Coordinates of C-alpha atoms in Angstrom, one line a residue:
Chain A
M147 CA 0.0 0.0 0.0
L148 CA 2.8 2.4 1.0
F149 CA 4.4 1.6 -2.3
V150 CA 1.2 2.5 -4.2
V151 CA 0.9 5.8 -2.2
G152 CA 4.6 6.5 -3.0
N153 CA 4.0 5.9 -6.7
L154 CA 0.9 7.9 -6.7
S155 CA 2.6 10.9 -5.0
V156 CA 5.3 10.8 -7.6
Q157 CA 2.7 10.9 -10.3
A158 CA 0.8 13.6 -8.5
Q159 CA 3.8 15.8 -8.2
E160 CA 4.1 15.6 -12.0
V161 CA 0.5 16.4 -12.5
P162 CA 0.5 20.0 -11.3
S163 CA 3.3 20.9 -13.7
Q164 CA 1.4 19.3 -16.6
K165 CA -1.7 21.1 -15.6
Q166 CA 0.1 24.4 -15.4
S167 CA 1.5 24.1 -18.9
E168 CA -2.0 23.2 -20.1
L169 CA -3.3 26.3 -18.3
I170 CA -0.6 28.5 -19.8
R171 CA -1.3 27.4 -23.4
P172 CA -4.8 28.9 -23.7
L173 CA -3.5 32.0 -21.9
N174 CA -0.8 32.4 -24.6
K175 CA -3.4 32.1 -27.3
K176 CA -5.5 34.7 -25.6
L177 CA -2.5 36.9 -25.4
Q178 CA -1.8 36.6 -29.1
S179 CA -5.3 37.6 -29.9
T180 CA -5.1 40.7 -27.7
D181 CA -1.7 41.7 -28.9
L182 CA -3.1 44.4 -31.0
F183 CA -4.9 45.9 -28.1
A184 CA -1.8 45.6 -25.9
Q185 CA 0.3 47.4 -28.4
T186 CA -2.0 50.4 -28.6
D187 CA -2.0 50.3 -24.8
E188 CA 1.8 50.3 -24.7
I189 CA 2.0 53.4 -26.7
G190 CA -0.5 55.2 -24.4
A191 CA 1.4 53.9 -21.3
S192 CA 4.8 54.9 -22.6
R193 CA 3.5 58.4 -23.3
V194 CA 2.2 58.6 -19.8
A195 CA 5.2 57.0 -18.3
E196 CA 7.7 59.6 -19.7
K197 CA 7.2 62.1 -17.0
P198 CA 6.9 59.7 -14.0
G199 CA 10.1 58.1 -15.3
L200 CA 12.2 61.0 -14.1
V201 CA 10.4 61.2 -10.8
S202 CA 10.7 57.5 -10.2
T203 CA 14.5 57.5 -11.0
A204 CA 14.8 60.3 -8.5
M205 CA 12.8 58.3 -6.0
Q206 CA 14.9 55.2 -6.7
W207 CA 18.0 57.3 -5.9
L208 CA 16.4 58.6 -2.7
R209 CA 15.4 55.1 -1.6
S210 CA 18.7 53.5 -2.3
T211 CA 20.6 56.2 -0.5
D212 CA 20.7 55.9 3.2
L213 CA 19.0 59.0 4.5
P214 CA 19.6 60.5 7.9
G215 CA 16.7 60.0 10.4
D216 CA 14.9 57.5 8.2
L217 CA 13.6 60.3 6.0
Q218 CA 10.8 59.2 3.7
I219 CA 9.3 61.2 0.9
H220 CA 6.0 60.3 -0.8
G221 CA 3.6 62.1 -3.1
F222 CA 0.8 61.8 -5.6
V223 CA -0.7 63.6 -8.6
S224 CA -4.2 62.9 -9.9
Q225 CA -6.2 64.4 -12.7
A226 CA -9.9 63.8 -13.3
Y227 CA -12.2 64.6 -16.2
I228 CA -15.9 65.0 -15.1
T229 CA -19.0 65.4 -17.2
T230 CA -22.5 65.8 -16.0
S231 CA -25.9 65.8 -17.7
D232 CA -27.1 68.7 -15.5
N233 CA -25.7 70.6 -12.5
N234 CA -22.0 71.5 -11.9
V235 CA -19.5 69.3 -10.0
F236 CA -16.0 70.8 -9.8
G237 CA -16.3 73.4 -12.5
N238 CA -18.7 73.8 -15.4
S239 CA -19.2 70.1 -15.8
D240 CA -22.6 70.1 -17.5
N241 CA -21.4 72.1 -20.4
G242 CA -19.2 69.6 -22.3
G243 CA -17.3 68.3 -19.2
S244 CA -14.3 69.7 -17.3
F245 CA -10.8 68.9 -16.2
G246 CA -11.7 70.7 -13.0
L247 CA -10.4 68.2 -10.4
T248 CA -6.6 68.1 -9.9
E249 CA -5.1 66.8 -6.7
A250 CA -1.4 66.8 -5.9
G251 CA 0.4 66.2 -2.6
L252 CA 4.0 65.9 -1.3
N253 CA 4.9 64.7 2.1
A254 CA 8.0 64.0 4.2
S255 CA 8.5 62.2 7.5
V256 CA 11.6 61.7 9.7
R257 CA 12.3 59.7 12.9
P258 CA 15.1 61.6 14.6
L259 CA 14.5 59.5 17.8
P260 CA 13.1 55.9 17.9
R261 CA 9.8 57.1 19.4
L262 CA 9.6 60.5 17.7
Q263 CA 8.2 61.1 14.3
L264 CA 7.9 64.5 12.5
S265 CA 5.8 64.6 9.3
A266 CA 4.3 67.3 7.0
Q267 CA 2.3 67.3 3.8
V268 CA 1.6 70.1 1.3
L269 CA -1.5 69.7 -0.7
S270 CA -2.8 71.4 -3.8
R271 CA -6.4 70.9 -4.9
R272 CA -8.1 72.5 -7.8
A273 CA -11.8 71.7 -7.7
G274 CA -14.4 74.0 -9.0
K275 CA -14.8 77.4 -7.3
G276 CA -14.2 76.0 -3.8
N277 CA -10.6 75.1 -4.2
S278 CA -8.2 77.1 -6.4
G279 CA -5.2 74.8 -6.4
I280 CA -3.0 77.1 -4.2
P281 CA -0.9 74.7 -2.1
R282 CA -1.7 74.7 1.5
L283 CA -0.3 73.0 4.6
D284 CA -2.4 69.8 4.9
Y285 CA -0.7 68.4 8.0
A286 CA 2.4 69.0 10.1
I287 CA 2.7 66.6 13.0
L288 CA 4.9 65.9 15.9
D289 CA 4.2 62.3 17.1
Y290 CA 5.7 60.9 20.3
Q291 CA 5.1 57.3 21.4
L292 CA 4.8 57.4 25.2
Y293 CA 4.4 53.7 25.8
S294 CA 4.9 50.6 23.7
H295 CA 4.7 46.9 24.5
E296 CA 3.9 44.3 21.8
A297 CA 0.6 45.2 20.2
N298 CA -0.2 48.0 22.8
Q299 CA 0.9 51.5 22.0
F300 CA 0.1 54.9 23.4
G301 CA 1.2 58.3 22.2
I302 CA 0.5 62.0 21.7
R303 CA 0.3 64.0 18.5
V304 CA 0.5 67.8 18.3
G305 CA 0.1 70.1 15.3
R306 CA -2.2 70.3 12.3
L307 CA -3.7 66.9 12.2
K308 CA -6.0 65.2 9.7
N309 CA -9.4 64.8 11.4
P310 CA -10.0 61.1 12.1
F311 CA -13.5 60.2 11.2
G312 CA -15.0 57.4 9.2
F313 CA -12.7 55.1 7.2
Y314 CA -11.6 57.5 4.5
N315 CA -11.4 61.1 5.8
E316 CA -7.7 61.2 6.6
T317 CA -6.6 60.2 3.2
R318 CA -9.5 61.5 1.1
D319 CA -7.3 63.4 -1.3
V320 CA -5.2 60.5 -2.3
A321 CA -6.9 58.7 -5.2
F322 CA -5.1 55.4 -4.5
T323 CA -6.7 55.2 -1.0
R324 CA -10.2 56.0 -2.2
P325 CA -12.6 53.4 -3.5
S326 CA -13.9 55.7 -6.2
I327 CA -13.1 59.1 -7.8
L328 CA -15.8 60.8 -5.8
L329 CA -16.1 59.5 -2.2
P330 CA -19.6 58.9 -1.0
Q331 CA -20.7 62.5 -0.8
S332 CA -23.3 61.9 1.9
I333 CA -20.6 61.4 4.5
Y334 CA -17.5 62.9 2.9
F335 CA -18.9 66.2 1.7
D336 CA -16.5 67.8 -0.7
R337 CA -18.1 71.2 -0.2
T338 CA -17.3 71.4 3.5
R339 CA -14.1 69.4 3.0
N340 CA -11.7 72.0 4.4
L341 CA -13.7 72.1 7.6
G342 CA -13.7 68.4 7.9
L343 CA -10.2 67.7 6.6
S344 CA -7.7 68.9 9.1
S345 CA -7.5 71.1 12.2
D346 CA -4.9 72.4 14.7
S347 CA -5.0 70.0 17.6
V348 CA -3.6 68.0 20.4
Q349 CA -4.4 64.3 20.1
L350 CA -3.9 61.3 22.3
Y351 CA -3.9 57.9 20.6
G352 CA -3.7 54.3 21.7
D353 CA -3.7 50.8 20.3
V354 CA -4.8 48.0 22.6
A355 CA -4.8 44.2 21.9
V356 CA -8.2 42.7 22.5
F357 CA -7.9 39.0 23.8
D358 CA -5.6 37.9 21.0
R359 CA -8.5 38.6 18.6
G360 CA -7.7 42.0 17.3
T361 CA -6.7 45.6 18.0
F362 CA -8.8 48.5 19.3
S363 CA -7.3 51.8 18.1
T364 CA -8.5 55.0 19.5
Q365 CA -7.8 58.7 18.9
F366 CA -9.1 61.7 20.8
G367 CA -8.3 65.3 20.0
V368 CA -9.0 68.8 21.1
T369 CA -9.0 71.0 18.0
L370 CA -9.4 74.4 16.5
P371 CA -11.3 73.7 13.2
V372 CA -10.3 75.4 9.9
V373 CA -13.4 77.4 9.0
D374 CA -11.9 80.3 7.1
N375 CA -12.9 79.4 3.6
R376 CA -15.8 80.3 1.3
D377 CA -17.2 76.9 0.7
T378 CA -17.6 76.2 4.5
E379 CA -19.3 79.6 5.0
S380 CA -21.6 79.0 2.1
S381 CA -22.6 75.6 3.4
L382 CA -23.1 76.6 7.0
L383 CA -24.7 80.0 6.5
G384 CA -26.3 79.6 3.1
L385 CA -24.2 82.3 1.5
V386 CA -20.7 83.8 1.5
R387 CA -21.1 86.9 3.6
D388 CA -19.0 89.9 4.6
G389 CA -18.1 88.6 8.0
S390 CA -16.2 85.5 8.9
L391 CA -16.5 82.3 11.0
N392 CA -14.6 82.2 14.3
R393 CA -12.5 79.2 15.3
E394 CA -13.7 77.8 18.6
V395 CA -12.5 74.8 20.7
S396 CA -14.0 71.6 19.3
Y397 CA -13.5 67.9 20.0
I398 CA -13.1 64.8 17.8
G399 CA -12.7 61.1 18.6
R400 CA -12.7 57.8 16.9
G401 CA -12.3 54.1 17.9
I402 CA -11.7 51.3 15.4
F403 CA -11.7 47.6 16.2
E404 CA -9.8 45.5 13.7
T405 CA -9.4 41.7 13.8
N406 CA -5.9 40.3 13.6
D407 CA -6.5 39.2 10.1
K408 CA -7.7 42.7 9.2
R409 CA -10.9 41.1 7.7
L410 CA -13.4 42.8 10.0
R411 CA -13.1 46.5 10.8
L412 CA -15.7 48.3 13.0
G413 CA -15.5 51.9 13.8
I414 CA -17.3 54.7 15.6
S415 CA -16.4 58.4 15.4
G416 CA -17.8 61.6 16.6
I417 CA -17.2 65.3 16.2
W418 CA -18.3 68.2 18.5
L419 CA -17.7 71.2 16.3
N420 CA -18.2 74.8 17.6
T421 CA -18.1 77.9 15.5
S422 CA -19.6 81.4 15.5
Y423 CA -20.2 84.1 13.0
D424 CA -18.3 87.4 13.4
P425 CA -20.2 90.1 11.4
K426 CA -18.2 92.7 9.7
N427 CA -20.8 95.4 9.8
P428 CA -23.9 95.9 11.9
I429 CA -27.1 94.9 10.3
S430 CA -28.7 97.7 8.5
S431 CA -30.9 98.4 5.5
L432 CA -27.7 98.8 3.5
N433 CA -26.6 95.2 3.9
P434 CA -29.7 93.1 4.4
L435 CA -27.7 89.9 3.9
E436 CA -25.5 90.5 7.0
L437 CA -26.1 88.3 10.0
G438 CA -25.9 88.8 13.8
P439 CA -23.1 87.3 15.9
G440 CA -24.7 83.8 16.1
G441 CA -23.1 80.5 17.2
L442 CA -23.6 77.0 15.9
E443 CA -22.9 73.5 17.0
F444 CA -22.4 70.6 14.7
T445 CA -22.2 67.2 16.4
P446 CA -22.2 64.3 13.9
V447 CA -21.7 60.6 14.9
F448 CA -20.4 58.1 12.3
F449 CA -20.7 54.3 12.4
S450 CA -18.4 52.3 10.0
A451 CA -18.1 48.7 9.1
Q452 CA -16.0 46.8 6.6
Y453 CA -15.4 43.2 5.7
N454 CA -12.3 42.3 3.6
A455 CA -12.0 39.0 1.8
E456 CA -9.3 38.0 -0.7
R457 CA -11.4 39.1 -3.7
W458 CA -14.1 41.4 -2.3
T459 CA -14.6 44.1 0.2
L460 CA -17.9 45.2 1.7
T461 CA -18.1 48.6 3.3
S462 CA -20.9 50.5 4.9
E463 CA -21.0 53.8 6.9
Y464 CA -23.9 55.6 8.6
A465 CA -23.9 59.1 10.0
I466 CA -26.4 61.1 12.0
R467 CA -25.6 64.8 11.8
P468 CA -27.3 67.3 14.2
F469 CA -26.9 71.1 13.6
Q470 CA -28.0 73.5 16.2
Y471 CA -28.0 77.3 15.5
N472 CA -28.5 79.7 18.5
H473 CA -30.8 82.7 18.5
N474 CA -28.3 85.5 17.9
F475 CA -28.1 85.3 14.1
Q476 CA -30.9 87.9 13.8
N477 CA -32.2 86.0 10.8
P478 CA -35.5 84.2 10.8
N479 CA -34.1 81.3 8.7
L480 CA -31.2 80.5 11.0
N481 CA -32.3 81.6 14.5
G482 CA -32.8 78.6 16.6
L483 CA -32.6 76.3 13.6
H484 CA -32.2 72.6 14.6
V485 CA -31.8 70.1 11.8
V486 CA -30.7 66.5 12.1
G487 CA -29.3 65.2 8.9
E488 CA -28.8 61.5 8.0
S489 CA -26.4 59.7 5.6
Y490 CA -25.4 56.2 4.7
Y491 CA -24.0 54.1 2.0
F492 CA -23.4 50.5 1.1
Q493 CA -20.5 49.6 -1.1
G494 CA -19.0 46.5 -2.6
E495 CA -15.6 46.2 -4.3
Y496 CA -14.5 43.2 -6.2
R497 CA -10.9 42.4 -7.3
F498 CA -11.2 40.5 -10.6
T499 CA -7.4 40.3 -10.7
P500 CA -4.9 42.3 -8.7
K501 CA -4.9 44.8 -11.6
W502 CA -8.7 45.1 -12.2
E503 CA -11.2 46.1 -9.6
G504 CA -14.9 46.9 -9.8
I505 CA -17.1 48.9 -7.4
L506 CA -20.9 49.2 -6.9
R507 CA -22.4 51.6 -4.3
Y508 CA -25.7 53.1 -3.1
D509 CA -25.3 56.4 -1.2
A510 CA -28.1 58.4 0.4
L511 CA -28.2 61.8 2.1
F512 CA -31.1 63.5 3.8
T513 CA -30.5 67.1 5.0
D514 CA -33.4 66.7 7.5
R515 CA -34.1 63.1 8.5
S516 CA -37.7 64.1 9.7
D517 CA -38.4 65.5 6.2
R518 CA -36.8 63.1 3.8
N519 CA -38.5 64.3 0.6
G520 CA -38.1 68.0 1.4
S521 CA -41.9 68.7 1.3
D522 CA -42.1 70.2 4.8
W523 CA -39.2 72.5 4.0
V524 CA -40.9 73.8 0.9
A525 CA -44.2 74.2 2.8
E526 CA -42.5 76.6 5.2
N527 CA -42.0 79.1 2.4
P528 CA -43.7 77.9 -0.8
A529 CA -43.4 81.1 -2.7
R530 CA -39.6 81.0 -2.6
R531 CA -38.9 77.2 -2.4
H532 CA -41.5 75.6 -4.7
G533 CA -40.0 72.9 -6.8
L534 CA -36.8 72.8 -4.8
E535 CA -37.6 69.7 -2.7
H536 CA -34.7 67.9 -4.4
S537 CA -32.2 70.2 -2.7
R538 CA -32.9 68.4 0.6
F539 CA -31.8 64.9 -0.4
A540 CA -29.5 63.0 -2.8
K541 CA -29.5 59.3 -3.7
D542 CA -26.5 58.2 -5.7
I543 CA -26.0 54.9 -7.5
T544 CA -22.3 54.4 -8.5
V545 CA -20.7 51.9 -10.8
G546 CA -16.9 52.0 -11.4
L547 CA -13.9 50.2 -12.7
R548 CA -10.3 50.6 -11.7
W549 CA -7.2 49.5 -13.5
N550 CA -3.9 49.3 -11.5
V551 CA -1.6 49.6 -14.5
T552 CA 1.5 49.5 -12.3
P553 CA 1.7 49.7 -8.5
A554 CA 2.4 53.4 -9.0
F555 CA 0.0 54.3 -11.8
M556 CA -3.8 53.9 -11.8
L557 CA -6.6 54.6 -14.2
R558 CA -10.3 54.5 -13.5
A559 CA -13.8 55.4 -14.7
E560 CA -17.1 55.7 -12.9
Y561 CA -20.7 56.5 -13.6
H562 CA -23.2 58.0 -11.1
Y563 CA -27.0 58.2 -11.4
V564 CA -28.1 60.8 -8.9
N565 CA -31.6 61.6 -7.7
G566 CA -31.4 64.9 -5.7
T567 CA -29.1 67.9 -5.4
A568 CA -28.4 68.1 -1.6
W569 CA -24.6 67.7 -1.8
L570 CA -24.0 70.1 -4.7
S571 CA -21.6 73.0 -4.0
G572 CA -23.4 76.3 -3.7
L573 CA -20.3 78.0 -5.2
D574 CA -20.4 75.9 -8.4
N575 CA -24.2 76.1 -8.6
P576 CA -24.9 79.7 -7.4
I577 CA -28.0 81.1 -5.9
D578 CA -29.8 84.0 -7.4
L579 CA -29.7 86.6 -4.5
R580 CA -33.0 88.2 -5.5
T581 CA -35.0 85.1 -5.4
G582 CA -32.9 83.0 -3.1
R583 CA -33.1 80.1 -5.5
P584 CA -30.4 78.3 -7.4
F585 CA -30.2 79.5 -11.0
D586 CA -30.3 76.1 -12.7
T587 CA -30.3 72.7 -10.9
D588 CA -32.1 69.5 -11.9
Q589 CA -33.3 66.7 -9.7
H590 CA -32.3 63.7 -11.8
W591 CA -28.9 63.8 -13.3
H592 CA -25.9 61.6 -14.5
L593 CA -22.3 62.0 -13.8
F594 CA -19.4 60.3 -15.6
A595 CA -15.8 60.6 -14.6
I596 CA -12.4 59.3 -15.5
Q597 CA -9.2 59.7 -13.5
A598 CA -5.5 59.0 -13.9
S599 CA -3.3 59.0 -10.8
Y600 CA 0.4 58.5 -10.1
R601 CA 2.1 58.1 -6.8
F602 CA 5.5 57.5 -5.3
Chain B
M263 CA -31.7 -16.9 3.2
N264 CA -30.0 -19.4 0.9
L265 CA -26.3 -19.8 0.2
F266 CA -26.6 -17.9 -3.0
H267 CA -27.9 -14.8 -1.3
F268 CA -25.3 -15.1 1.4
S269 CA -22.4 -15.2 -1.1
I270 CA -23.8 -12.2 -2.9
Q271 CA -23.9 -10.3 0.4
V272 CA -20.4 -11.3 1.2
R273 CA -19.3 -10.1 -2.2
I274 CA -21.1 -6.8 -1.8
L275 CA -19.6 -6.4 1.6
R276 CA -16.1 -7.2 0.3
Y277 CA -16.6 -4.8 -2.6
C278 CA -17.7 -2.0 -0.2
L279 CA -14.8 -2.7 2.1
S280 CA -12.3 -2.5 -0.7
R281 CA -13.9 0.7 -1.9
A282 CA -13.8 2.2 1.6
R283 CA -10.2 1.2 1.9
S284 CA -9.3 2.9 -1.3
Y285 CA -11.2 6.0 -0.3
F286 CA -9.4 5.9 3.0
G287 CA -6.1 5.5 1.3
F288 CA -6.9 8.4 -1.0
A289 CA -7.9 10.6 1.9
L290 CA -4.7 9.7 3.7
F291 CA -2.8 10.5 0.6
I292 CA -4.5 13.9 0.3
C293 CA -3.7 14.7 4.0
F294 CA -0.1 13.6 3.4
L295 CA 0.1 15.9 0.4
G296 CA -1.5 18.8 2.3
V297 CA 0.9 18.4 5.3
K298 CA 3.8 18.1 2.9
A299 CA 2.8 21.2 1.0
D300 CA 2.3 23.1 4.3
V301 CA 5.6 22.1 5.6
R302 CA 7.3 23.1 2.4
A303 CA 5.6 26.5 2.4
N304 CA 6.5 27.4 5.9
D305 CA 9.9 25.7 5.8
H306 CA 11.6 27.6 3.0
Y307 CA 11.8 31.1 4.4
E308 CA 12.4 32.7 7.7
I309 CA 11.9 36.1 9.5
V310 CA 15.4 37.6 9.8
T311 CA 16.9 40.6 11.6
N312 CA 20.1 42.5 11.8
L313 CA 22.7 40.8 14.1
N314 CA 22.5 43.7 16.6
V315 CA 18.9 43.0 17.4
S316 CA 18.7 41.6 20.9
E317 CA 15.4 39.6 20.4
T318 CA 15.7 36.0 19.5
A319 CA 11.9 35.3 19.4
L320 CA 8.7 37.3 18.8
T321 CA 5.0 36.7 19.4
V322 CA 2.8 36.7 16.4
N323 CA 1.1 39.8 17.8
S324 CA 4.4 41.7 17.9
L325 CA 5.3 40.5 14.4
R326 CA 1.9 41.8 13.2
S327 CA 2.3 45.1 15.0
I328 CA 5.8 45.5 13.5
F329 CA 4.6 44.9 9.9
S330 CA 1.6 47.1 10.6
M331 CA 4.2 49.8 11.5
S332 CA 2.6 50.5 14.9
L333 CA 5.3 48.9 17.0
K334 CA 8.3 51.1 16.3
T335 CA 11.0 50.0 18.8
W336 CA 12.7 46.8 19.9
S337 CA 12.6 45.9 23.6
D338 CA 15.9 47.7 24.2
G339 CA 14.5 51.0 22.8
T340 CA 16.3 51.0 19.4
K341 CA 14.5 51.7 16.2
I342 CA 12.8 48.9 14.2
R343 CA 13.4 49.3 10.5
V344 CA 11.0 47.2 8.3
F345 CA 12.0 46.0 4.8
V346 CA 9.5 44.3 2.4
L347 CA 9.5 43.0 -1.2
S348 CA 6.9 44.3 -3.6
D349 CA 3.2 43.4 -3.1
D350 CA 3.1 40.9 -5.9
D351 CA 6.4 39.1 -5.0
K352 CA 5.9 35.4 -4.2
L353 CA 7.8 35.5 -0.9
H354 CA 6.0 38.6 0.2
K355 CA 2.6 37.0 -0.6
A356 CA 3.6 33.8 1.3
F357 CA 4.9 35.7 4.3
S358 CA 1.7 38.0 4.5
K359 CA -0.7 35.1 4.2
E360 CA 1.1 32.5 6.3
K361 CA 2.9 34.5 9.0
L362 CA 0.6 37.5 9.4
N363 CA -2.6 35.9 8.1
V364 CA -3.5 39.0 5.9
F365 CA -3.6 39.7 2.2
P366 CA -0.9 41.9 0.7
Y367 CA -3.5 44.5 -0.4
Q368 CA -4.6 44.9 3.3
L369 CA -1.0 45.7 4.4
R370 CA -0.7 48.1 1.5
S371 CA -3.9 50.0 2.5
T372 CA -2.7 50.1 6.2
W373 CA 0.6 51.6 5.1
D374 CA -1.1 54.1 2.8
R375 CA -3.3 55.3 5.6
L376 CA -0.2 55.9 7.8
V377 CA 1.9 57.7 5.1
F378 CA -0.8 60.0 3.7
S379 CA -2.4 60.9 7.1
G380 CA 1.1 61.6 8.5
T381 CA 0.6 59.2 11.4
G382 CA 3.3 56.8 10.4
Q383 CA 5.8 55.5 7.9
A384 CA 5.7 52.8 5.3
P385 CA 8.2 49.9 5.3
V386 CA 11.1 50.3 2.9
R387 CA 10.5 48.4 -0.3
V388 CA 13.4 46.5 -1.8
N389 CA 13.6 45.3 -5.4
S390 CA 15.2 41.9 -4.9
I391 CA 16.0 39.2 -2.4
E392 CA 19.7 40.2 -2.7
E393 CA 18.8 43.8 -1.8
M394 CA 16.7 42.5 1.1
R395 CA 19.7 40.5 2.4
D396 CA 22.1 43.5 2.0
K397 CA 19.7 45.8 3.9
V398 CA 19.1 43.4 6.7
I399 CA 22.8 42.8 7.1
N400 CA 23.8 46.5 7.0
T401 CA 20.9 48.3 8.7
P402 CA 20.9 48.4 12.5
G403 CA 17.4 47.3 13.8
A404 CA 16.4 45.8 10.4
I405 CA 13.8 43.2 10.1
G406 CA 12.7 41.3 6.9
Y407 CA 12.3 37.9 5.4
L408 CA 14.6 35.6 3.3
W409 CA 14.4 32.3 1.6
R410 CA 16.4 29.7 3.5
A411 CA 18.9 29.5 0.7
N412 CA 19.9 33.1 1.2
I413 CA 20.3 32.8 5.0
D414 CA 23.8 32.6 6.5
E415 CA 25.5 33.7 9.7
N416 CA 25.4 37.4 8.8
V417 CA 21.7 37.6 9.7
K418 CA 19.7 36.4 12.7
V419 CA 16.7 34.1 12.3
L420 CA 13.8 35.0 14.6
Q421 CA 11.6 32.4 16.1
I422 CA 7.9 33.2 16.0
K423 CA 5.9 32.0 19.0

């Protein structure tokens, strides 16, 4: 019997190699038939690769040279082309499309001491009227690890930090780390992105091993939010006004549990944001648009869940977003306004091969969860708001395809069908000041986008 | 029950037995193959460090924290420096799946989150097994992985508990 098993095992060892060669043959045939396609691709790729070639040789040199303090330099450049059937997204996209979304970043980090890390990133983002592309300091962090033992770590971070909420916020400008060209807008608003993105803060962080099952990572920060930009003002106050928003002490926290095999990730995050309006002039008949010195509180809570398998990843996030305006705005629309918004999305990603990935997502946003179709809001002021119910919700179905041409270069395309206009930027889709209505927005619209991204 | 029936029953029984035996043999053979493949996969590479690293053994949790870039110092307080091969390298894939129990793409997204949020660094990527060996030999505090064939007395092999 042993002899038989031995014989069999010898045969069996030969079988896989035969099988492999059989498998390879049809593949070769396939390759020949797609040669033509591949050749045209090569031409395109070599054209694209010309510029990165220089960068990557420079990076190669940087990497191979031993740098003091473990200096690391990384960066990315992304360009998107967006076209919409109606409404504007990042520029005048409904009029023949636009190349209005350009993102570029460069960061450096050093470890002068084993437990000390310094890092900074400069970011340029050109996106519609909200972001001009002028480089700004995205983060600058001093990170000191106070305690470290096996999987347990505690430390402190000081500086301008990325706001830790949800799964994607901290790296939302890096195309490679996003599941799609446009992140689910219900949670990762691009119009108030500067407010949400980073803030000057002191943050405590900790990783704790949980019964050999996984790690619980927490971050808690006291912050001064970045509110001094037009898009944030327009979103929070309805218009860009003469005065400005004050920075007031706010809080942010997140906890993520991740199993040891990184398959399951569960997170909860919360923000307690305070800001107030500082009018430039007293209210008078001369400037009827001016507001009083009111304050507002924004206290969203986010729940996140993700499951990662070898081929597919399922992600879902839910947010409940209460806004509370106080009574000092001297404006009937804002005084004492209390609105609770709600957002969620379900998303599936599938890796056909390591190079090709597909994505499918349903994303929903309700500006007021007690008035999901916007009818109550219109009923408050039918003369001005009639027909604008769709500005109070947005439901977005997204389908996309991603091609990782090389580990450093990526191309992708996606299509959105959107019902509603709640997350459109007021700057790209301006409001007529006389009527208080947007000039031209449509409830049902389509968006198509392609993007190329390079990183090092 | 006559003799004819009995002999048929015996025959059927014998036949079933022989089939069962061959199934059992086949199952045993599969197990044997499985074990052999497993041994071979785990046996041909090791986690290695620079000779100045004082540790001789690590827990799986510590190893995972090191390659997730959250554990940054050895027990004597010196810097840990992590080296990896590219995501699609055969050894990197085997190491990720077998030692860390994660897929290479999951490690990549962990490292990307650290680098682009400014809260950590990525491992240094080497282009070949020879470069991996050179870096581990010449960088104080270095940790990486090597095929058995590339291991000699210039690197230290870490035991994983």
